[in-house]
Short mmCIF file of C-alpha atoms in Angstrom, two decimals:
data_model
loop_
_atom_site.label_atom_id
_atom_site.label_comp_id
_atom_site.label_asym_id
_atom_site.label_seq_id
_atom_site.Cartn_x
_atom_site.Cartn_y
_atom_site.Cartn_z
CA MET A 9 2.58 -25.00 23.20
CA MET A 10 4.10 -21.95 22.39
CA LYS A 11 1.90 -18.52 22.54
CA GLU A 12 2.27 -16.77 19.31
CA SER A 13 3.69 -13.35 19.44
CA VAL A 14 1.96 -10.46 18.13
CA ALA A 15 4.84 -9.81 15.36
CA ARG A 16 4.42 -13.63 14.15
CA PHE A 17 0.57 -13.02 13.90
CA TRP A 18 1.25 -10.01 11.82
CA ARG A 19 3.99 -11.57 9.60
CA GLU A 20 1.21 -14.35 8.87
CA ILE A 21 -1.17 -12.31 7.13
CA PRO A 22 -0.32 -11.93 3.73
CA GLN A 23 -1.89 -8.76 2.68
CA ARG A 24 0.32 -7.14 5.25
CA TYR A 25 3.42 -7.91 3.01
CA ASN A 26 2.09 -8.04 -0.22
CA ILE A 27 0.07 -6.00 -2.33
CA ILE A 28 -2.68 -8.41 -3.45
CA GLY A 29 -5.53 -6.93 -5.61
CA ASN A 30 -7.85 -9.27 -7.91
CA LYS A 31 -8.64 -9.34 -11.66
CA CYS A 32 -11.87 -9.67 -13.36
CA THR A 33 -11.46 -12.68 -15.65
CA VAL A 34 -14.42 -11.09 -17.87
CA CYS A 35 -12.77 -7.82 -18.66
CA GLY A 36 -9.28 -8.11 -17.53
CA ARG A 37 -9.68 -5.00 -15.22
CA VAL A 38 -7.33 -5.21 -12.07
CA PHE A 39 -8.51 -3.67 -8.49
CA PHE A 40 -6.81 -3.05 -5.49
CA PRO A 41 -8.04 -3.41 -2.84
CA PRO A 42 -9.74 -6.78 -4.07
CA ARG A 43 -13.47 -6.72 -4.96
CA GLU A 44 -16.19 -9.30 -4.61
CA SER A 45 -17.51 -8.32 -8.26
CA CYS A 46 -16.00 -5.89 -11.32
CA PRO A 47 -18.10 -2.68 -11.10
CA TYR A 48 -18.03 -2.82 -14.96
CA CYS A 49 -19.13 -6.27 -15.74
CA ARG A 50 -21.30 -6.54 -12.66
CA ARG A 51 -23.27 -9.79 -12.33
CA LYS A 52 -21.01 -11.37 -15.20
CA SER A 53 -17.99 -11.23 -12.88
CA LEU A 54 -19.52 -12.61 -9.77
CA GLY A 55 -17.19 -15.73 -9.13
CA LYS A 56 -15.00 -14.75 -11.81
CA MET A 57 -12.64 -12.60 -9.75
CA GLN A 58 -9.21 -13.94 -9.62
CA LYS A 59 -6.79 -13.09 -6.96
CA ILE A 60 -3.49 -11.48 -8.25
CA GLN A 61 0.11 -10.45 -6.46
CA LEU A 62 0.63 -7.01 -7.94
CA SER A 63 3.95 -5.84 -8.64
CA GLY A 64 4.31 -2.71 -6.35
CA LYS A 65 5.73 -0.67 -9.02
CA GLY A 66 4.37 2.64 -10.62
CA LYS A 67 4.43 6.18 -11.14
CA ILE A 68 3.37 9.10 -9.15
CA VAL A 69 0.29 10.73 -10.18
CA THR A 70 -0.11 13.49 -7.77
CA TYR A 71 1.40 14.65 -4.43
CA THR A 72 1.21 16.58 -1.49
CA ILE A 73 3.74 17.37 1.48
CA ILE A 74 2.59 17.22 4.90
CA HIS A 75 3.87 19.80 7.19
CA SER A 76 1.36 19.34 10.29
CA ALA A 77 0.54 15.57 11.08
CA THR A 78 -1.28 13.71 13.67
CA GLU A 79 0.21 12.96 17.12
CA ASP A 80 1.06 9.50 15.98
CA PHE A 81 3.05 10.94 12.68
CA GLU A 82 4.57 14.33 14.20
CA ASP A 83 8.18 12.98 14.07
CA GLN A 84 8.12 12.16 10.47
CA VAL A 85 7.14 15.83 9.14
CA PRO A 86 7.73 17.03 6.54
CA TYR A 87 6.78 14.05 4.45
CA PRO A 88 5.25 13.32 1.03
CA ILE A 89 1.93 11.43 0.48
CA ALA A 90 1.26 10.40 -3.19
CA ILE A 91 -1.23 8.69 -5.66
CA VAL A 92 0.58 6.10 -7.08
CA GLU A 93 -0.43 4.61 -10.22
CA LEU A 94 0.42 0.82 -10.15
CA ASP A 95 1.83 -0.69 -13.71
CA GLU A 96 -1.34 -3.06 -13.28
CA GLY A 97 -3.84 -0.03 -13.07
CA PRO A 98 -5.22 0.56 -9.62
CA ARG A 99 -4.17 3.76 -7.59
CA ILE A 100 -2.99 3.85 -4.13
CA THR A 101 -2.08 6.49 -1.67
CA ALA A 102 0.92 6.08 0.44
CA GLN A 103 3.93 7.80 1.97
CA ILE A 104 6.88 8.20 -0.14
CA VAL A 105 10.28 7.40 1.77
CA ASP A 106 13.88 7.11 1.21
CA CYS A 107 13.97 10.54 -0.52
CA LYS A 108 13.77 14.08 0.29
CA PRO A 109 10.38 15.67 -0.10
CA GLU A 110 11.52 18.16 -2.42
CA ASP A 111 12.76 15.37 -4.63
CA VAL A 112 9.42 13.99 -5.31
CA LYS A 113 8.09 14.82 -8.67
CA ILE A 114 4.99 13.71 -10.70
CA ASP A 115 5.62 10.65 -13.08
CA MET A 116 8.21 9.41 -10.66
CA ARG A 117 8.82 5.97 -11.15
CA VAL A 118 8.53 4.15 -7.50
CA GLU A 119 8.24 0.89 -6.11
CA SER A 120 6.79 -0.60 -2.84
CA THR A 121 8.62 -1.42 0.61
CA PHE A 122 7.32 -2.46 3.69
CA ARG A 123 7.79 -0.10 6.74
CA LYS A 124 6.91 0.32 10.32
CA ILE A 125 3.95 2.38 10.28
CA ARG A 126 3.45 3.14 13.74
CA GLN A 127 3.90 1.57 17.33
CA ASP A 128 1.15 1.23 19.74
CA GLY A 129 2.46 2.90 23.09
CA SER A 130 0.16 0.96 25.37
CA THR A 131 0.70 -2.83 24.00
CA GLY A 132 3.94 -2.00 22.22
CA ALA A 133 2.64 -3.53 18.96
CA ILE A 134 4.28 -2.35 15.78
CA TYR A 135 1.96 -1.97 12.73
CA TYR A 136 3.76 -2.37 9.61
CA GLY A 137 2.36 -1.57 5.92
CA TYR A 138 3.40 -0.69 2.35
CA LYS A 139 5.14 2.64 1.26
CA PHE A 140 7.07 3.54 -1.69
CA ARG A 141 10.45 4.54 -2.59
CA PRO A 142 12.04 5.84 -5.59
CA MET A 143 12.73 3.16 -7.99
CA ARG A 144 16.53 1.85 -8.03
#
């Protein structure tokens, strides 16, 4: 029997490589991260939240440029962090990549991409997650 590698373990967690939210089947609102019940419908929505794959496409609502970062991200400065409103409605905070910080604009269309977030020096584990890039 072959021992699972850390990389394989991470690849097999669907939330790591997909933006999965859920939708209230009572009112139709979409949430990310997923919720147990809809805060608008309350008890009516218990057991009525449907898992959905979000498109990963949206627009920048607001952003800032990070010039002074924590130790894990020092080599990336300056970099933009934005609040992205997905086409389905939820808002996500994420790093914007594949463009110059000065090219980031409010209302800019973006799409999710999965990238290396950081690497643990002691274990060598590489952590991946979503970031957003300008729509192609």
